[in-house]
Tab-separated table of C-alpha atoms in Angstrom:
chain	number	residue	atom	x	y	z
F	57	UNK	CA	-44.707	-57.334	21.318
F	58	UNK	CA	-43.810	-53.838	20.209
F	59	UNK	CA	-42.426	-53.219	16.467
F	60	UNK	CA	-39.477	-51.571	18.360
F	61	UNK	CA	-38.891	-54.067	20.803
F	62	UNK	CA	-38.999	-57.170	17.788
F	63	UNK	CA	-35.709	-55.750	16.403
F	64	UNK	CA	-36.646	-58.396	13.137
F	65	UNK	CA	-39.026	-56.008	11.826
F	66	UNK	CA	-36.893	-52.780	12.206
F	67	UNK	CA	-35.688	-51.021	8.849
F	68	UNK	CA	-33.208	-48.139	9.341
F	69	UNK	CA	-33.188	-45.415	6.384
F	70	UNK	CA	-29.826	-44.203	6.599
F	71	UNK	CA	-30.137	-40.491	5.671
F	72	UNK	CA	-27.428	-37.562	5.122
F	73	UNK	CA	-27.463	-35.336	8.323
F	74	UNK	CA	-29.150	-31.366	6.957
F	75	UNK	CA	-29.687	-28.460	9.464
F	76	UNK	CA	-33.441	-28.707	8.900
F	77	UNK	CA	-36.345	-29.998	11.064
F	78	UNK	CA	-36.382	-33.065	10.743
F	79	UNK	CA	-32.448	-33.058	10.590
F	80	UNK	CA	-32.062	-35.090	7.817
F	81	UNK	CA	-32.407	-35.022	3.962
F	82	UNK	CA	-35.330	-36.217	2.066
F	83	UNK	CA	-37.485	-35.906	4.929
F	84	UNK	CA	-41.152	-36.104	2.836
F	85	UNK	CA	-40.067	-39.518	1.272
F	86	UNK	CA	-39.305	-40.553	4.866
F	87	UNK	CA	-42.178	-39.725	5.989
F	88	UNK	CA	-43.917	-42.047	3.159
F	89	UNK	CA	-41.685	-45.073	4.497
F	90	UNK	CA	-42.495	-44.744	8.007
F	91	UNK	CA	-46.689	-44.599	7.274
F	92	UNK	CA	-46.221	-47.422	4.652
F	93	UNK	CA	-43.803	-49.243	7.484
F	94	UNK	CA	-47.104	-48.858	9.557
F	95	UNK	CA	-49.370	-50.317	7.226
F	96	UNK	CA	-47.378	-53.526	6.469
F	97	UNK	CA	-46.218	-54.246	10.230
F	98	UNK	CA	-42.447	-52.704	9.541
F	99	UNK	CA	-40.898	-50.017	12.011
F	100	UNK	CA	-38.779	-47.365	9.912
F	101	UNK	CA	-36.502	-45.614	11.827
F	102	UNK	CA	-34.528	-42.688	9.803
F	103	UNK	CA	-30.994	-42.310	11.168
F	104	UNK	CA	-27.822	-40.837	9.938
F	105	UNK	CA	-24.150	-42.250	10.404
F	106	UNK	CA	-22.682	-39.886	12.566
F	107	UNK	CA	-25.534	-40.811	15.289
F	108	UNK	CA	-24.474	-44.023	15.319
F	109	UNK	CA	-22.906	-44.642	19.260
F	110	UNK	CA	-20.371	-47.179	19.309
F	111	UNK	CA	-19.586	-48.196	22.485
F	112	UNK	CA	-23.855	-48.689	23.364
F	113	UNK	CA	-24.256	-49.822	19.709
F	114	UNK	CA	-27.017	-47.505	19.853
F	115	UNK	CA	-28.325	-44.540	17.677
F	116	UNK	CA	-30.509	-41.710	17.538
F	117	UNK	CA	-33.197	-41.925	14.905
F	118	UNK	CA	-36.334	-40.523	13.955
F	119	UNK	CA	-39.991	-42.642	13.307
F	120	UNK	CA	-43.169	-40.508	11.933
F	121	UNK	CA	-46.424	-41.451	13.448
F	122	UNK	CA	-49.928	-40.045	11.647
F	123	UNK	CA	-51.024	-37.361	14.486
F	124	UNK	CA	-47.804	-37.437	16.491
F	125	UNK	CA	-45.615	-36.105	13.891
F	126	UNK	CA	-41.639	-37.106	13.779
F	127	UNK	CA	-40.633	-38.599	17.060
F	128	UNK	CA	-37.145	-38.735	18.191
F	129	UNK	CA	-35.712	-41.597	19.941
F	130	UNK	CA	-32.570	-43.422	20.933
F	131	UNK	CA	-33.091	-47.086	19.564
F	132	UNK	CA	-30.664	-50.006	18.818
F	133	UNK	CA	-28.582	-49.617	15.911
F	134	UNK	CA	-31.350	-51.537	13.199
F	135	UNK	CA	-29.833	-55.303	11.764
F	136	UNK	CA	-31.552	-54.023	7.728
F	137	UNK	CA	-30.578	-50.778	5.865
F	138	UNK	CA	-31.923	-49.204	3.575
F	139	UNK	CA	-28.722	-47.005	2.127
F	140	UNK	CA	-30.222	-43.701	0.805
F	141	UNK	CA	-26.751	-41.623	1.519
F	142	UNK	CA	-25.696	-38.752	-1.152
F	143	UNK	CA	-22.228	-37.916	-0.965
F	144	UNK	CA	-21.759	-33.968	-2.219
F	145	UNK	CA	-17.965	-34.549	-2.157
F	146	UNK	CA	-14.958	-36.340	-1.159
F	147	UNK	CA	-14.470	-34.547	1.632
F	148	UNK	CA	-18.650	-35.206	2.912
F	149	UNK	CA	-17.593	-39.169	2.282
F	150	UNK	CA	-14.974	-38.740	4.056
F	151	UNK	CA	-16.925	-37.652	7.277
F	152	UNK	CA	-19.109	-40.235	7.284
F	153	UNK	CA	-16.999	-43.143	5.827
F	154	UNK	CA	-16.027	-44.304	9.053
F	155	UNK	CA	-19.265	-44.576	10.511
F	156	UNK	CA	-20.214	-47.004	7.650
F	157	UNK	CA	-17.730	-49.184	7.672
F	158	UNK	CA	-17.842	-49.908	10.972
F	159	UNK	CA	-21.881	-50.301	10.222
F	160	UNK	CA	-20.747	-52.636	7.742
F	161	UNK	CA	-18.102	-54.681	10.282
F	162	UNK	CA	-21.116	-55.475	12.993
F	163	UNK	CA	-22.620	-57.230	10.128
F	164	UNK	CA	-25.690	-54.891	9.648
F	165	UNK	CA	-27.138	-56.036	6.518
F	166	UNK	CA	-27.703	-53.731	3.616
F	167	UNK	CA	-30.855	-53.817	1.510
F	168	UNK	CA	-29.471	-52.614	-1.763
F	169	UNK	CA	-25.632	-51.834	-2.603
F	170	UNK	CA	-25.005	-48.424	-4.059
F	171	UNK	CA	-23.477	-48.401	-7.266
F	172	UNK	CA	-20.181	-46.139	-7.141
F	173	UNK	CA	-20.578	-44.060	-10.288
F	174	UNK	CA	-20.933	-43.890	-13.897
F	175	UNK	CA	-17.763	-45.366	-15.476
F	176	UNK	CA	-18.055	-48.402	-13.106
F	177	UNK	CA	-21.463	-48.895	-14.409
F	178	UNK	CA	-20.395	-48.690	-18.106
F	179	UNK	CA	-17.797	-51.394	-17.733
F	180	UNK	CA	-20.542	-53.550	-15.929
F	181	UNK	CA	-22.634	-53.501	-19.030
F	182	UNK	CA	-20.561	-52.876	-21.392
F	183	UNK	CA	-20.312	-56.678	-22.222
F	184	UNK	CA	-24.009	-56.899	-22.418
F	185	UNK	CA	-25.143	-58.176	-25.915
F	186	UNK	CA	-28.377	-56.752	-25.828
F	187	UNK	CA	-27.469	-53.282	-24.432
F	188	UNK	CA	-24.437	-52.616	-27.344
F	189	UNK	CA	-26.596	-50.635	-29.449
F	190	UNK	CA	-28.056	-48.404	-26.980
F	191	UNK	CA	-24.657	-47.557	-25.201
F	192	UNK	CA	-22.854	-44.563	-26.858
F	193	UNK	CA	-19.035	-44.287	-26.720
F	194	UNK	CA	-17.809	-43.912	-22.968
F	195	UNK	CA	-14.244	-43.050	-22.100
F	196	UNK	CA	-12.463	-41.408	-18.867
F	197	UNK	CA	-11.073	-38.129	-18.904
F	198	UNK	CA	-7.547	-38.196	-19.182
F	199	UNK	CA	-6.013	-35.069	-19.862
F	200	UNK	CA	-6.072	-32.082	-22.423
F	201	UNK	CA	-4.554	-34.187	-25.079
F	202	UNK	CA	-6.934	-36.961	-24.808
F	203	UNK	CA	-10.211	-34.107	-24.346
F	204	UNK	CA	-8.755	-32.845	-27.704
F	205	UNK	CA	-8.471	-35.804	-29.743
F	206	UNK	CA	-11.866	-36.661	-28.627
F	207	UNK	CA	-13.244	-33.267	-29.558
F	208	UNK	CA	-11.903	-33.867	-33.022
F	209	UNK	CA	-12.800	-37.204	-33.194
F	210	UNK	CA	-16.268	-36.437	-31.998
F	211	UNK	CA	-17.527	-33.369	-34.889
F	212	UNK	CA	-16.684	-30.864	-32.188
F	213	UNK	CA	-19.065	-31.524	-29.823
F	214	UNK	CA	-18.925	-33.654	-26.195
F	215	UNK	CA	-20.392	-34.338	-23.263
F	216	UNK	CA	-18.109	-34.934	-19.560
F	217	UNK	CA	-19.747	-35.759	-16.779
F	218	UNK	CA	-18.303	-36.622	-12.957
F	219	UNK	CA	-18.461	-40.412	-12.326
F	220	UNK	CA	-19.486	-39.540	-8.954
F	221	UNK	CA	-22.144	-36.894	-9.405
F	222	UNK	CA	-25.913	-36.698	-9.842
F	223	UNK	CA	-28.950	-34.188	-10.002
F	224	UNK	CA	-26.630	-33.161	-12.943
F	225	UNK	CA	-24.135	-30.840	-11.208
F	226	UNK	CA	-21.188	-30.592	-12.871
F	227	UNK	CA	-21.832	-31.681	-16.613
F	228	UNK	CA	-20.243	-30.016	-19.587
F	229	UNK	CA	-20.992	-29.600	-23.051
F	230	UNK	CA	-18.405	-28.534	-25.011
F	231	UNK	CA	-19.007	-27.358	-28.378
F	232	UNK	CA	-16.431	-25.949	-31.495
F	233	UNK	CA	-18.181	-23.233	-33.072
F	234	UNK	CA	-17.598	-21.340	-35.961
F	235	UNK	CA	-18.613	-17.720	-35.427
F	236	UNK	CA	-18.667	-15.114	-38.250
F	237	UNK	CA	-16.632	-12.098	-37.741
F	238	UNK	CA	-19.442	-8.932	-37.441
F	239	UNK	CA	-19.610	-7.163	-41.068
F	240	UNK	CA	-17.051	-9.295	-42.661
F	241	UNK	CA	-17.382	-12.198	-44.906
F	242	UNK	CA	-18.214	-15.465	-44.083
F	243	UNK	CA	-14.509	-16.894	-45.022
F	244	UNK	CA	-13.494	-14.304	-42.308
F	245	UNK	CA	-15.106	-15.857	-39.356
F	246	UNK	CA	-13.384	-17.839	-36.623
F	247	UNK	CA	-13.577	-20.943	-34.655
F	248	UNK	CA	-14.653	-21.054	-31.088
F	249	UNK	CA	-14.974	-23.274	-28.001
F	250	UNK	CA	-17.730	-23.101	-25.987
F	251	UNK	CA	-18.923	-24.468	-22.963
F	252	UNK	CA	-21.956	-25.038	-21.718
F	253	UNK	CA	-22.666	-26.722	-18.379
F	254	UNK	CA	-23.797	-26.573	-14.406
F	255	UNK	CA	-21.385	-25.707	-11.644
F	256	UNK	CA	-21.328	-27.906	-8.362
F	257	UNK	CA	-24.455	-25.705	-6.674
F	258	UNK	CA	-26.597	-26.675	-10.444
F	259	UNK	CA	-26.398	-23.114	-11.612
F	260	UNK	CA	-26.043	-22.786	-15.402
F	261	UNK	CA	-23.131	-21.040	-17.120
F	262	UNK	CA	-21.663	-20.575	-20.076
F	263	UNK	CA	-18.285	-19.969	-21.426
F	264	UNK	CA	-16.458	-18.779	-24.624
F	265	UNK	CA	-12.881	-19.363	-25.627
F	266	UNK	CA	-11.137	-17.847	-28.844
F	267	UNK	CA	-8.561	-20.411	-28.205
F	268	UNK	CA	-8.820	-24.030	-27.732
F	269	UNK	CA	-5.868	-24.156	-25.556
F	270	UNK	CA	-7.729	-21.788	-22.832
F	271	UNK	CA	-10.830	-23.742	-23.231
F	272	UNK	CA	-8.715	-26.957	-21.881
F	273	UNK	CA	-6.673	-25.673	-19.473
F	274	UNK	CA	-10.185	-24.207	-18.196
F	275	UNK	CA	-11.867	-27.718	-17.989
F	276	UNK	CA	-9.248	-29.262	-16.757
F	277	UNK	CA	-8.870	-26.794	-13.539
F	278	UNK	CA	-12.784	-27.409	-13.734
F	279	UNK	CA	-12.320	-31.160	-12.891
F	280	UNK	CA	-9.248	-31.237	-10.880
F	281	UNK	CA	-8.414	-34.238	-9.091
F	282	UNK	CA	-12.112	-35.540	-9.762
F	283	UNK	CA	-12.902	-38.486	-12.314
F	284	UNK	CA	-15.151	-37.969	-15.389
F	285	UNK	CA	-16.584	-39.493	-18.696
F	286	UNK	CA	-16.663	-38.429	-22.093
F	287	UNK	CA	-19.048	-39.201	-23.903
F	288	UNK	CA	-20.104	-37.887	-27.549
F	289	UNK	CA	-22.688	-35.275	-27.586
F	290	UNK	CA	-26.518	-36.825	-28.713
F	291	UNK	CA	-29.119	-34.354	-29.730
F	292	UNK	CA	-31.819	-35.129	-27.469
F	293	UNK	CA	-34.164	-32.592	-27.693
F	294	UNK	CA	-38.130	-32.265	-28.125
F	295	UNK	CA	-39.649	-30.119	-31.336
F	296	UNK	CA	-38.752	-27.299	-29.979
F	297	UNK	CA	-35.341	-27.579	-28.640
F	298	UNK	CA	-36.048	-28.669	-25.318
F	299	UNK	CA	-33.990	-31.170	-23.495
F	300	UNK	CA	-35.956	-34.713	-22.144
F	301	UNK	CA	-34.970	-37.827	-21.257
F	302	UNK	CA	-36.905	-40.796	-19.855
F	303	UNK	CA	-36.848	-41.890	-16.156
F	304	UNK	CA	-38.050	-45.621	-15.638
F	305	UNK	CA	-38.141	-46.879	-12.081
F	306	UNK	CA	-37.265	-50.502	-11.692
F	307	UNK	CA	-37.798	-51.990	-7.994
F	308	UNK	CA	-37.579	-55.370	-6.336
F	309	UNK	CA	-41.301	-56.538	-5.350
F	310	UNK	CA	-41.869	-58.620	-2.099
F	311	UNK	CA	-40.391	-61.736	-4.324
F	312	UNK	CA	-37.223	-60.225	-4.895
F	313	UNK	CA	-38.165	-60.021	-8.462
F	314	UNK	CA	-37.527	-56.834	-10.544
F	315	UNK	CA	-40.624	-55.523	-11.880
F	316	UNK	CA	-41.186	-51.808	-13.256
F	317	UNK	CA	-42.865	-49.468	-10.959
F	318	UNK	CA	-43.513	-46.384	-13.929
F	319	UNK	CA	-42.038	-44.670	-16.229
F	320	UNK	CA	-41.714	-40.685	-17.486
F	321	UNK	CA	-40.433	-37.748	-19.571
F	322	UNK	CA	-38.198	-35.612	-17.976
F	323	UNK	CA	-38.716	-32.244	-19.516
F	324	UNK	CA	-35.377	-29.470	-19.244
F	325	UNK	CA	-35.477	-25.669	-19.623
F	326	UNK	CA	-35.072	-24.136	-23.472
F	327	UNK	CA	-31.345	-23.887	-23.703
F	328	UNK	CA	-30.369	-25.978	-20.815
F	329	UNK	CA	-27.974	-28.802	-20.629
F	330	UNK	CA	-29.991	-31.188	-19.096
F	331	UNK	CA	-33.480	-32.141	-18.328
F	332	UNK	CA	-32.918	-33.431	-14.325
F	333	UNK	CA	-35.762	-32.183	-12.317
F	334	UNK	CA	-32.983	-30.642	-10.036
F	335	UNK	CA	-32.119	-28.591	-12.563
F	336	UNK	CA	-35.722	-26.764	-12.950
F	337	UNK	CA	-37.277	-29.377	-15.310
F	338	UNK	CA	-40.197	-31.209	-15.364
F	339	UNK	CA	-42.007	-34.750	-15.504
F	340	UNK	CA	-44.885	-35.416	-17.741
F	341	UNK	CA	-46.573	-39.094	-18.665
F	342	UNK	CA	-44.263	-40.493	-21.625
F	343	UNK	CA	-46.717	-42.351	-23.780
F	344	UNK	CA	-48.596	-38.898	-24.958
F	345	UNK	CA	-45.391	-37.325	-25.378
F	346	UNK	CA	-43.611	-39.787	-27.270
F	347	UNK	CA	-46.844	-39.853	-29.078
F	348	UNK	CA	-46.600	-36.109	-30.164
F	349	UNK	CA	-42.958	-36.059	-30.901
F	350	UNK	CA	-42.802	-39.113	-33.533
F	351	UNK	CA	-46.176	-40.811	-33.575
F	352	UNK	CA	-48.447	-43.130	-31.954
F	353	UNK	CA	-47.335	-46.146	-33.436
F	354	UNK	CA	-43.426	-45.101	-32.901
F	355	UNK	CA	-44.497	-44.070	-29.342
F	356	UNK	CA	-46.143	-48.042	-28.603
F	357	UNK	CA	-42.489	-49.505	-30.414
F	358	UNK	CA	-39.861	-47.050	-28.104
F	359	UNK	CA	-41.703	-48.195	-24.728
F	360	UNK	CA	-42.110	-51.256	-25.750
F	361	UNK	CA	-38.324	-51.395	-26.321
F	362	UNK	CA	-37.530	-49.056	-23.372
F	363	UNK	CA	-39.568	-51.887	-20.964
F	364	UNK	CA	-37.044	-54.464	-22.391
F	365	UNK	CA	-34.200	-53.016	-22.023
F	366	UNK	CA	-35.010	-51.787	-18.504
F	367	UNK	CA	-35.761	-55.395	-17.557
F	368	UNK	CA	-32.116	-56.453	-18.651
F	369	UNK	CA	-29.794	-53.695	-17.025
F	370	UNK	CA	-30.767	-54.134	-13.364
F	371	UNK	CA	-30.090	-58.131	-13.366
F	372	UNK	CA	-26.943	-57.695	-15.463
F	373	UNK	CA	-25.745	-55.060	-12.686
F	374	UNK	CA	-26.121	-57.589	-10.523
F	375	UNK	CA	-24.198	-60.163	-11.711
F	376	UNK	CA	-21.148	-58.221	-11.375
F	377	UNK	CA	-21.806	-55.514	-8.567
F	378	UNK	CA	-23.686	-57.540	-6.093
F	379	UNK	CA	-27.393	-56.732	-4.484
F	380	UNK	CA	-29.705	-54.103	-5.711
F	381	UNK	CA	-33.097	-53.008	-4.542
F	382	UNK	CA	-33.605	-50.339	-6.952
F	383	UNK	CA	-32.832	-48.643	-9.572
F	384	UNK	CA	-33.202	-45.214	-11.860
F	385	UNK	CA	-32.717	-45.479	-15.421
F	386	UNK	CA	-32.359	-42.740	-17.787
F	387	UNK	CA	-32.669	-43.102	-21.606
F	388	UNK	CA	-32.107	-40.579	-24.138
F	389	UNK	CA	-34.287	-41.221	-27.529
F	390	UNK	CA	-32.480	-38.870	-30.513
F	391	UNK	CA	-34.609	-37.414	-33.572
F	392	UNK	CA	-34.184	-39.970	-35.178
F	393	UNK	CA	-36.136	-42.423	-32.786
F	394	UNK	CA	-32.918	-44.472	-31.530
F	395	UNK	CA	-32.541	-44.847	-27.676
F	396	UNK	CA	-29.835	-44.444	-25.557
F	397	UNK	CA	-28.384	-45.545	-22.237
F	398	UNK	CA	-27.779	-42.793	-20.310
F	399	UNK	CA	-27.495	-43.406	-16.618
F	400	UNK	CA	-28.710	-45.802	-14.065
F	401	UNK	CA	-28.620	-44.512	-10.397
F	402	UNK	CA	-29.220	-46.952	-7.687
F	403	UNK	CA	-30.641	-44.000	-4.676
F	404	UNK	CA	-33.159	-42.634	-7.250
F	405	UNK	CA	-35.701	-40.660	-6.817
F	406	UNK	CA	-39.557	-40.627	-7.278
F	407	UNK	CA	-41.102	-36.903	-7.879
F	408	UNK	CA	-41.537	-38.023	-11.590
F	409	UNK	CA	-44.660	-39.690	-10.648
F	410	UNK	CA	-46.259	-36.955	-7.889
F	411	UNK	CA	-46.041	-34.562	-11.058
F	412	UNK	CA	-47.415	-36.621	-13.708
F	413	UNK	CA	-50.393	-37.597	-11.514
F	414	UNK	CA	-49.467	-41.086	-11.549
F	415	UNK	CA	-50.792	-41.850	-7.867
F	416	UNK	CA	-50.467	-45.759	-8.454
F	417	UNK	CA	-46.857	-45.946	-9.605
F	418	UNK	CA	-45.829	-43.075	-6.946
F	419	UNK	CA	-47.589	-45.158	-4.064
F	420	UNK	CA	-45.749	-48.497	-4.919
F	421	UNK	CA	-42.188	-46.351	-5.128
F	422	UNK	CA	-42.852	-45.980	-1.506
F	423	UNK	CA	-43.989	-49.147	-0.827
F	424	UNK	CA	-42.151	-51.695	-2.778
F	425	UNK	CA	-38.867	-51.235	-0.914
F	426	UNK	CA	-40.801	-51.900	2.215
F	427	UNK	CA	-42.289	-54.986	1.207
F	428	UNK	CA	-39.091	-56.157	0.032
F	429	UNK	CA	-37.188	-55.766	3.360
F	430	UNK	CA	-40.084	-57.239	4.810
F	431	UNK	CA	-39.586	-60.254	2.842
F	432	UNK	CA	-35.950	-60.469	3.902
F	433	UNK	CA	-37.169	-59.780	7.346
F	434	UNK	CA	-39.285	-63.201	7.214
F	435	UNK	CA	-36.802	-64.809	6.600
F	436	UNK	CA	-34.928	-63.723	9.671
F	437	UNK	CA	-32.484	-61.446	7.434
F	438	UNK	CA	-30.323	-64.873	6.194
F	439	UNK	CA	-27.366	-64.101	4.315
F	440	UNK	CA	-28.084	-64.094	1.039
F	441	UNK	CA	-31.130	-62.093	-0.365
F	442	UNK	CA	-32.661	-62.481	-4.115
């Protein structure tokens, strides 16, 4: 019998629609599924929402086959999904919100469930013993007023971020500054804000603001009707002023047991905000680097730490938000060797490894998801799945 035909062994990547060929985002990853599909007996179809046909409960989708390229059929609408969707706004969910829901009514069973944004993931964890210390101060924007207080509160310098948003678009840091007056005496200076940040297309910018008042009333036509977090500014920078964080990839094996497929510096710009490869930086392996910005033996003590902690967050998730299959966390480590929870995206992505030359941990990115719907898949897709 034909993969196609045995609709058990079908696993639909649900992709955002893109005016490219193939028509659909993330098309080299894709491309990875469907060959490691092939090699472990699983058809991958790639398919978008709006291509789902309702009344045939059909859809078109896409399958890549080594010498045949990307092949376009019209195939049954696939029982397991594998959510990758990126929403770029409210108005982009919007489109394609009704498609989903009704994927979600005909009982079409969903591999992972996508976490809905940062503040929701604070609160989750939040409660977590064992995470307290790593987890700095997290609040939702709430107005000038509250932005101001928390300036003050904060040494005059903060960090707001979209609860939504990722690839860092949209992140601010805003910064009092005390700027000396040209040719007068230092008692003759004066305070300003400035800002910092990325707009919604990543692009850098900054701003300055001889009044604090302006430098609100900016952010907050900045954010509009959109939610954010505050958080206080950490200096998270290399030796030489750099931006990094750490990326650790944690993915369910064929068990349904989290295990960690690699981890990585993420290396930012001089002068930039962030260090998301989006953003134009770059990956390198973490053990050397930690090595040459504290020392070996500090370098052996933050990964093992940063392996413990990874293993808690995805399970304690869980336990409140419901199935995962994997998940990108981000840790910042500050100069004075203390880690910090930054982030933890469940639709991450894998370049870290291609650039770091870690072939092993960049193979089973691609393949661990498969094996884990193909686990589910043996067991004829029952309802609940470890």
């Amino acid at each position: 019998m034909s993969l196609l035909k045995d609709s058990s062994r079908i696993l639909g990547v649900m992709q955002n629609e893109s005016s490219g060929s193939p028509p659909f985002t993330e098309a080299s990853f894709c491309k990875k599924l469907c060959m490691a599909g092939q090699k472990h007996g699983v058809l991958v179809l790639i398919f978008c929402p709006l291509w789902v046909n309702r009344k045939t409960k059909t859809v078109r989708s896409y399958t890549y086959r080594l010498k045949q390229g990307w092949k376009e059929m019209i195939t049954p609408i696939p029982q397991l999904v594998f959510d990758r969707l990126s929403f770029v706004d409210k108005e982009h969910f919007r489109k394609v919100q009704g498609a989903v829901s009704y994927l979600k009514r005909i009982q079409t069973k969903w591999l992972g469930i996508g976490l809905s944004g940062k503040w929701d993931v604070y609160r989750m964890l939040q409660g977590e013993e064992l995470l307290k210390k790593i987890m700095p101060e997290t609040v939702l924007y709430q107005g000038n007023p509250h932005l101001a207080d928390f300036i003050n509160r904060h040494h005059g310098s903060v960090f707001l971020k979209p609860h939504g948003g990722s690839k860092g678009r949209s992140v601010l840091h805003v910064t009092r500054v005390y700027k000396a007056a040209h040719g007068s005496l230092p008692s003759e200076g004066i305070t300003i804000m400035v800002i910092e940040g990325r707009d919604w297309h990543n692009e850098p910018f900054v701003r300055e603001f001889q009044q604090p008042k302006d430098c609100l009333a900016w952010i907050g036509r900045f954010i509009g009707n959109r939610k954010f977090v505050m958080q206080p500014f950490l200096t998270l920078h290399t030796r030489d002023d750099k931006p990094y964080d750490v990326r650790v990839l944690m993915q369910k094996n064929e068990s349904g047991r989290w295990t960690m497929t690699g981890m990585a510096a993420r290396i930012g710009q001089p002068g930039a905000v962030t260090s998301n490869l989006h953003g134009g930086g770059h990956a390198v392996s973490l053990a050397p680097f930690l090595a040459e910005q504290f020392s070996t033996e500090e370098s052996d003590r933050l990964i093992q730490e940063l392996e413990a902690y990874s293993a808690i967050i995805p399970t304690a998730i869980e336990q409140q938000h419901g199935r995962l299959v994997e998940c990108g966390i981000d840790f910042g480590i500050d100069q004075h060797a203390r880690i910090w929870l930054l982030e933890v995206n469940s639709k991450p992505g894998r370049t870290v490894f291609t650039q770091t030359g870690d072939h092993e941990a960049a193979k089973q990115a691609v393949e661990k998801p498969i094996l884990y719907a193909k686990s589910i898949m043996v067991r004829h897709l029952r309802r609940v799945c470890p």
